[in-house]
PDB file of C-alpha atoms in Angstrom:
ATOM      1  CA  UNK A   1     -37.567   8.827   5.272  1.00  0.00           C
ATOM      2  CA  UNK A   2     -37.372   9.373   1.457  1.00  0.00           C
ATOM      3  CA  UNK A   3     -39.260  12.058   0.326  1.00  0.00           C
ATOM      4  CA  UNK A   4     -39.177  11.610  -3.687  1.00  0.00           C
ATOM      5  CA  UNK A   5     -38.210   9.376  -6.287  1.00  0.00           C
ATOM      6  CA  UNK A   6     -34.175   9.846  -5.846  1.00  0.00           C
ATOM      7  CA  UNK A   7     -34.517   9.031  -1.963  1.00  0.00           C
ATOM      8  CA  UNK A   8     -36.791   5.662  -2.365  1.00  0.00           C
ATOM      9  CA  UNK A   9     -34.514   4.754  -5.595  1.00  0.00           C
ATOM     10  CA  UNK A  10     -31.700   5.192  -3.136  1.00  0.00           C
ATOM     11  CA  UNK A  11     -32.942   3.548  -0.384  1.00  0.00           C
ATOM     12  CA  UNK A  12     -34.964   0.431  -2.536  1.00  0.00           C
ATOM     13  CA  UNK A  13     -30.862  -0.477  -3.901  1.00  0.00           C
ATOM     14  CA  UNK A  14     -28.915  -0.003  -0.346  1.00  0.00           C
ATOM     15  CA  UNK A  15     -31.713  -2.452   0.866  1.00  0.00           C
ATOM     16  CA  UNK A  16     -30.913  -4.669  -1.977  1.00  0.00           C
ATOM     17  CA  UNK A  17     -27.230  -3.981  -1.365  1.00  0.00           C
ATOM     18  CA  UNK A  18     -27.561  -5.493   2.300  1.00  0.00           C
ATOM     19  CA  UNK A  19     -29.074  -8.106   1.489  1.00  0.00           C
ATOM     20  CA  UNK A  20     -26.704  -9.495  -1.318  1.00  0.00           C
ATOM     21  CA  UNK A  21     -23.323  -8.116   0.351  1.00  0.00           C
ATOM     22  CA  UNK A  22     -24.199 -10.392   3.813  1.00  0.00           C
ATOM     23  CA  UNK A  23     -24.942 -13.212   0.666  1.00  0.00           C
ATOM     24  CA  UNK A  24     -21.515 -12.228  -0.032  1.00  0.00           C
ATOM     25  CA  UNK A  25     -20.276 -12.660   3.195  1.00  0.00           C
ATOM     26  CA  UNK A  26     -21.425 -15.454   4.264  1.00  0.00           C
ATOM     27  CA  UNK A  27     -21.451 -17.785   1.579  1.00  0.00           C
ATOM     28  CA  UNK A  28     -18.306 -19.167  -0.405  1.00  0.00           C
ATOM     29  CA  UNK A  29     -16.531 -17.405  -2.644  1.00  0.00           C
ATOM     30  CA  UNK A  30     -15.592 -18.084  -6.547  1.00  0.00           C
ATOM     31  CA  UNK A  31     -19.138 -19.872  -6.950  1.00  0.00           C
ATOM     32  CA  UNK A  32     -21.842 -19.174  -9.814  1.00  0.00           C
ATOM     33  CA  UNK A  33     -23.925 -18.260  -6.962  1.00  0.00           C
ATOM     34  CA  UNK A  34     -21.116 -15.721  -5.578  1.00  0.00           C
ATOM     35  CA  UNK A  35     -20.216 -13.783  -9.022  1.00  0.00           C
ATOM     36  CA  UNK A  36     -24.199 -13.544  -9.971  1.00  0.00           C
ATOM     37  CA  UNK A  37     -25.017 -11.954  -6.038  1.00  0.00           C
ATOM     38  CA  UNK A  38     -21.616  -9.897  -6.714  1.00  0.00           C
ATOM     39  CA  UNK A  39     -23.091  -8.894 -10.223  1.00  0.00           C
ATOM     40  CA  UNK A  40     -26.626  -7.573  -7.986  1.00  0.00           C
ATOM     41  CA  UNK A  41     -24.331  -5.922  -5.438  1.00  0.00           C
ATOM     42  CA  UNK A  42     -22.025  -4.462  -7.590  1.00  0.00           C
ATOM     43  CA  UNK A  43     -25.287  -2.139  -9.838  1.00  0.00           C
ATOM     44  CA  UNK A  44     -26.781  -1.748  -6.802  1.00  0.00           C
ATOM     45  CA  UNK A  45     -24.027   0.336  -5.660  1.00  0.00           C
ATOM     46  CA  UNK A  46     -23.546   2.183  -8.432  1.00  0.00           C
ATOM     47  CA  UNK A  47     -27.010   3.453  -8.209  1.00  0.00           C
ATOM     48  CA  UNK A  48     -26.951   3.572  -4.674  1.00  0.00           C
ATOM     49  CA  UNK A  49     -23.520   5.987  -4.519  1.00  0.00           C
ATOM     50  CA  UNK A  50     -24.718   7.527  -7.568  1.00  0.00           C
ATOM     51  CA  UNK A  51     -28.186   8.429  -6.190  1.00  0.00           C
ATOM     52  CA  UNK A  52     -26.253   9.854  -3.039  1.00  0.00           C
ATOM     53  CA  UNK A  53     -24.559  12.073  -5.360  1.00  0.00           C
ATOM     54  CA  UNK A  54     -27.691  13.305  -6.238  1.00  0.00           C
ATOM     55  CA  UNK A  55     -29.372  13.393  -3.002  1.00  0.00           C
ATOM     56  CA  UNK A  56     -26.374  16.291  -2.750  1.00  0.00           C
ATOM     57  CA  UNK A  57     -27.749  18.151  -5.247  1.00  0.00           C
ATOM     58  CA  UNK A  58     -31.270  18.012  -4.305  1.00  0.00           C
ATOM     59  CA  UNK A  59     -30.353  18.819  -1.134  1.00  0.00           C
ATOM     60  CA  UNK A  60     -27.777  21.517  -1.628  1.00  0.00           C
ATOM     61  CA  UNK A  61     -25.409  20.304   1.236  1.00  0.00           C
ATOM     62  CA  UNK A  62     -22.833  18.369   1.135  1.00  0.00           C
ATOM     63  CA  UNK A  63     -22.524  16.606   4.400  1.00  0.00           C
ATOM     64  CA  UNK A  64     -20.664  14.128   6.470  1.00  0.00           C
ATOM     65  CA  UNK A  65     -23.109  11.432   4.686  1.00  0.00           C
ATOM     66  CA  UNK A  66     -21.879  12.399   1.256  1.00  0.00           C
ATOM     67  CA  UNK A  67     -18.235  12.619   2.151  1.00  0.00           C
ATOM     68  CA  UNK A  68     -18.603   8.744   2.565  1.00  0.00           C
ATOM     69  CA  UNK A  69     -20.406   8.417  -0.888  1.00  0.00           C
ATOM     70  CA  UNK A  70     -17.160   9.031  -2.032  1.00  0.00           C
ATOM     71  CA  UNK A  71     -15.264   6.572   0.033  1.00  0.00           C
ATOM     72  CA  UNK A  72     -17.924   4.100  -0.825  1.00  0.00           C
ATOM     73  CA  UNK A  73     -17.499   4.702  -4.882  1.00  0.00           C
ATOM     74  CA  UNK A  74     -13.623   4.874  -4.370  1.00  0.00           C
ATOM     75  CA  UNK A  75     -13.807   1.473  -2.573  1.00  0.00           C
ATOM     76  CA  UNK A  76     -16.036  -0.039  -4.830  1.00  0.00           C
ATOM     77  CA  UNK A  77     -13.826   0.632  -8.077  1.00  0.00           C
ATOM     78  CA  UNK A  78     -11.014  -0.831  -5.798  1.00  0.00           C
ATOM     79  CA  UNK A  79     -12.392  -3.779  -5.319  1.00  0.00           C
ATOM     80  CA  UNK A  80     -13.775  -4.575  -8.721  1.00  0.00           C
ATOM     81  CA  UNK A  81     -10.602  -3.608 -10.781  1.00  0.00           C
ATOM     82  CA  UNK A  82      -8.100  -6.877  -9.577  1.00  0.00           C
ATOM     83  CA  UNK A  83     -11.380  -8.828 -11.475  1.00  0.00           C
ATOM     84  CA  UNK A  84     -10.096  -7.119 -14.564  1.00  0.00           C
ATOM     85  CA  UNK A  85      -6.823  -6.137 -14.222  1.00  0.00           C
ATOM     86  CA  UNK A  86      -4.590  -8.671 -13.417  1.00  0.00           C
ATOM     87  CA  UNK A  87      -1.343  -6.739 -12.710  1.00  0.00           C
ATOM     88  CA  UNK A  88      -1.784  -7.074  -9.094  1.00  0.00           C
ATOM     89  CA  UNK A  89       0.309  -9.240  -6.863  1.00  0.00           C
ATOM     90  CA  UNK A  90      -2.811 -11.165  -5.154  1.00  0.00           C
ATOM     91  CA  UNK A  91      -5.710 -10.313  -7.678  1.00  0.00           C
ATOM     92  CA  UNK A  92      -8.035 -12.398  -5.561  1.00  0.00           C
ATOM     93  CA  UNK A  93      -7.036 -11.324  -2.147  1.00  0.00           C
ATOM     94  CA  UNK A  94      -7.678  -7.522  -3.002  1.00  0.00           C
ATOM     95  CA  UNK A  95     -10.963  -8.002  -4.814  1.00  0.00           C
ATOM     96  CA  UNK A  96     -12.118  -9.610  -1.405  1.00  0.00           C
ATOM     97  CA  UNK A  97     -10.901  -7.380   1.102  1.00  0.00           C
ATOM     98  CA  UNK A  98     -12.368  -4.095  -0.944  1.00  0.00           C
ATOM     99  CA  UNK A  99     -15.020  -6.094  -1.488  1.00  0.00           C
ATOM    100  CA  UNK A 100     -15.435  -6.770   2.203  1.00  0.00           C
ATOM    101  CA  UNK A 101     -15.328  -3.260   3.460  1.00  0.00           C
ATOM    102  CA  UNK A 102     -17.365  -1.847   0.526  1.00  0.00           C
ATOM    103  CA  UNK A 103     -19.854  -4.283   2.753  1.00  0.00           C
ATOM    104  CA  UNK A 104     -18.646  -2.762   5.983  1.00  0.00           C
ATOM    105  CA  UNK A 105     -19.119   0.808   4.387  1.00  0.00           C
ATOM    106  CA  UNK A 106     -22.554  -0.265   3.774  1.00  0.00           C
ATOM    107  CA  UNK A 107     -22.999  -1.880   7.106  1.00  0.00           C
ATOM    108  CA  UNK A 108     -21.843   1.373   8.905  1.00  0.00           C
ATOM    109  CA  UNK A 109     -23.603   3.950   6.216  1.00  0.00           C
ATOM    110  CA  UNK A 110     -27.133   1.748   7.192  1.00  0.00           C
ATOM    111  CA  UNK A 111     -26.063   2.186  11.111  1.00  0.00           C
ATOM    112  CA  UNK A 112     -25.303   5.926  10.810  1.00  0.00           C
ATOM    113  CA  UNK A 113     -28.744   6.236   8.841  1.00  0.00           C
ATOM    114  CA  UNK A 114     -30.979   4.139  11.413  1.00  0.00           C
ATOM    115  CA  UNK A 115     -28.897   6.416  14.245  1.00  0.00           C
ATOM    116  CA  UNK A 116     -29.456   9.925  12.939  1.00  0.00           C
ATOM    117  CA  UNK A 117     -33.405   9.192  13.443  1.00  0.00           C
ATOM    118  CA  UNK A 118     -32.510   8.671  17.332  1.00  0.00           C
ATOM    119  CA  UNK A 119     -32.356  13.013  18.414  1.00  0.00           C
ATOM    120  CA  UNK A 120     -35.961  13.039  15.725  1.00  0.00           C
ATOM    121  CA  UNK A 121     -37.229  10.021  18.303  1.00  0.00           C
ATOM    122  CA  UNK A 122     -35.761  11.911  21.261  1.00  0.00           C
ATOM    123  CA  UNK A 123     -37.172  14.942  20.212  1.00  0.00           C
ATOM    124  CA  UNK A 124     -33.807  16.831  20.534  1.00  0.00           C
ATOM    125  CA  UNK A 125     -33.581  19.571  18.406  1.00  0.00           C
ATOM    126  CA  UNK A 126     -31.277  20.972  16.108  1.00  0.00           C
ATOM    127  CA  UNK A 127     -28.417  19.400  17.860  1.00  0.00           C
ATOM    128  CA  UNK A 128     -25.736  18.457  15.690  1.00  0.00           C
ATOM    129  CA  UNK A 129     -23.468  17.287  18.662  1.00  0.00           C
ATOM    130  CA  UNK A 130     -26.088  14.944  19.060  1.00  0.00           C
ATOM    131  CA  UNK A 131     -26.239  14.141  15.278  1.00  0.00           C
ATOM    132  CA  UNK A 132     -22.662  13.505  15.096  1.00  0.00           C
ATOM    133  CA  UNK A 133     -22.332  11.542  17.818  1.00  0.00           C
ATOM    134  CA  UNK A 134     -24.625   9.020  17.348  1.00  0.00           C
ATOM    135  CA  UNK A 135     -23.167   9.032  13.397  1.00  0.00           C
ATOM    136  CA  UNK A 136     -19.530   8.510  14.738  1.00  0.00           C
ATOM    137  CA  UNK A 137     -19.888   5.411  17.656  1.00  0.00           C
ATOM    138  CA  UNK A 138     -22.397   3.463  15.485  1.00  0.00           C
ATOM    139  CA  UNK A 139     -19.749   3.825  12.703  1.00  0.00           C
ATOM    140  CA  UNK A 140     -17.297   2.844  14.826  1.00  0.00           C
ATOM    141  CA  UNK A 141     -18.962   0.235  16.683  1.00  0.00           C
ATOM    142  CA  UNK A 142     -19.888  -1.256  13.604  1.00  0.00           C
ATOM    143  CA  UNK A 143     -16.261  -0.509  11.486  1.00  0.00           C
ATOM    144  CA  UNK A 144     -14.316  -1.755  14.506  1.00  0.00           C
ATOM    145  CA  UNK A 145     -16.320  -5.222  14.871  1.00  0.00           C
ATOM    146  CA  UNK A 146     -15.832  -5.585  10.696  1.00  0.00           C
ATOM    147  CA  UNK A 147     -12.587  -5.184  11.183  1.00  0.00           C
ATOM    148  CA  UNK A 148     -11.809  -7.937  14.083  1.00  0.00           C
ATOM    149  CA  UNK A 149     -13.959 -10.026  11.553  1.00  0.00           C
ATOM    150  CA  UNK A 150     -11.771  -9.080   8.448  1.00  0.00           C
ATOM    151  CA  UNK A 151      -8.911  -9.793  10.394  1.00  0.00           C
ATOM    152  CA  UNK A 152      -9.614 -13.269  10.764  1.00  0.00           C
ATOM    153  CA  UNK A 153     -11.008 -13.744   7.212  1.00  0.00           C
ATOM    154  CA  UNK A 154      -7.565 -12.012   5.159  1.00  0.00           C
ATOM    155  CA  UNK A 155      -5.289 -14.391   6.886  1.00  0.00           C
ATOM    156  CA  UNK A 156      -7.856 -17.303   5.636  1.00  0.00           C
ATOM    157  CA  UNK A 157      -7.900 -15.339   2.192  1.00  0.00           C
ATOM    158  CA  UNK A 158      -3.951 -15.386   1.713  1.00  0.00           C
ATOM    159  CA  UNK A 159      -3.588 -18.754   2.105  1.00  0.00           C
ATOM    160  CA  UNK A 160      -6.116 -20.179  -0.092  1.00  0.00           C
ATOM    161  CA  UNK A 161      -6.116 -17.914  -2.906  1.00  0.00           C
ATOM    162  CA  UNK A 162      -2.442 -17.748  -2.846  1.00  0.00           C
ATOM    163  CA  UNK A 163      -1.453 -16.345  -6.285  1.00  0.00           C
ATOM    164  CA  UNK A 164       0.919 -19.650  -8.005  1.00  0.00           C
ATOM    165  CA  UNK A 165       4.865 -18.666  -8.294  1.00  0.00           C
ATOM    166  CA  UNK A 166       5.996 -18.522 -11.881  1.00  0.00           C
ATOM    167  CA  UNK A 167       9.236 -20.987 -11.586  1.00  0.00           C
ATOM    168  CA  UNK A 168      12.056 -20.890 -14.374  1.00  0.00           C
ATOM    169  CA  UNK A 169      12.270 -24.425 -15.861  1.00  0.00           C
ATOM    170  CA  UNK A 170      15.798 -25.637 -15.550  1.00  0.00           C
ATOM    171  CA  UNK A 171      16.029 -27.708 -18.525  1.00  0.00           C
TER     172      UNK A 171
END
């Protein structure tokens, strides 16, 4: 539960990152509708990783939790530079997939929070086997079913956003 202004800014923009990432990831890509949700998802990560950051210093321990703030940040550069950098060899392609597991990040970041409550519920106490645990199969459960799903989607990906061959005219 946040307990000042940096936890409830942090947890007001990973809500709003849910919610616009499964926009995302559900509905077509390439549309207004897409790069304006993307534009929402996108800020709210920022602050979200950002606020993370300073969760850390609040805090003064650097955990498991914040480890992954990294990999969430690192990801979400990834997946926004192909929009503006155009050297790569399937722009398109690896916008979406970082993209999509800057979503799955999310997805298993949200699962590892709602989990770490479970020893509080249980009343188990200071029980970090516990803690970790719980933290590492909901990840998993939840990074292992985004990836059968990504699976599927890449392939799909490939094909339609296929980067054109530059051809030498003959003439």
């Amino acid at each position: 539960m946040p307990h000042d202004i940096i936890g409830w800014t942090h947890t007001i923009f990973a809500i709003i990152a849910l919610i616009t990432g499964s926009l995302i990831l559900i509905n077509p890509k390439g549309s207004l509708f897409h790069i304006r949700t993307g534009t929402i998802y996108v800020i709210s990560m920022i602050i979200v990783c950002a606020s993370a950051f300073l969760i850390y210093r609040v805090h003064k321990t650097f955990g498991i939790l914040h480890f992954f703030a990294i990999i969430s940040t690192a990801t979400l550069i990834m997946g926004m530079t192909p929009m503006y950098i155009k050297n790569f060899k399937q722009p398109i392609v690896s916008h979406l997939s970082w993209m999509y597991w800057s979503v799955i990040g999310l997805y298993c970041a949200f699962a590892a929070e709602l989990f770490t409550r479970l020893p509080i519920i249980l009343n188990i106490k200071n029980n970090y086997g516990v803690f970790y645990l719980v933290v590492g199969l909901s990840t998993g459960i939840v990074g292992m079913t985004g990836s059968w799903f990504f699976k599927k989607k890449k392939s799909y990906w490939e094909v339609k956003f296929r980067k054109p061959q530059n051809k030498l005219n003959d003439n």
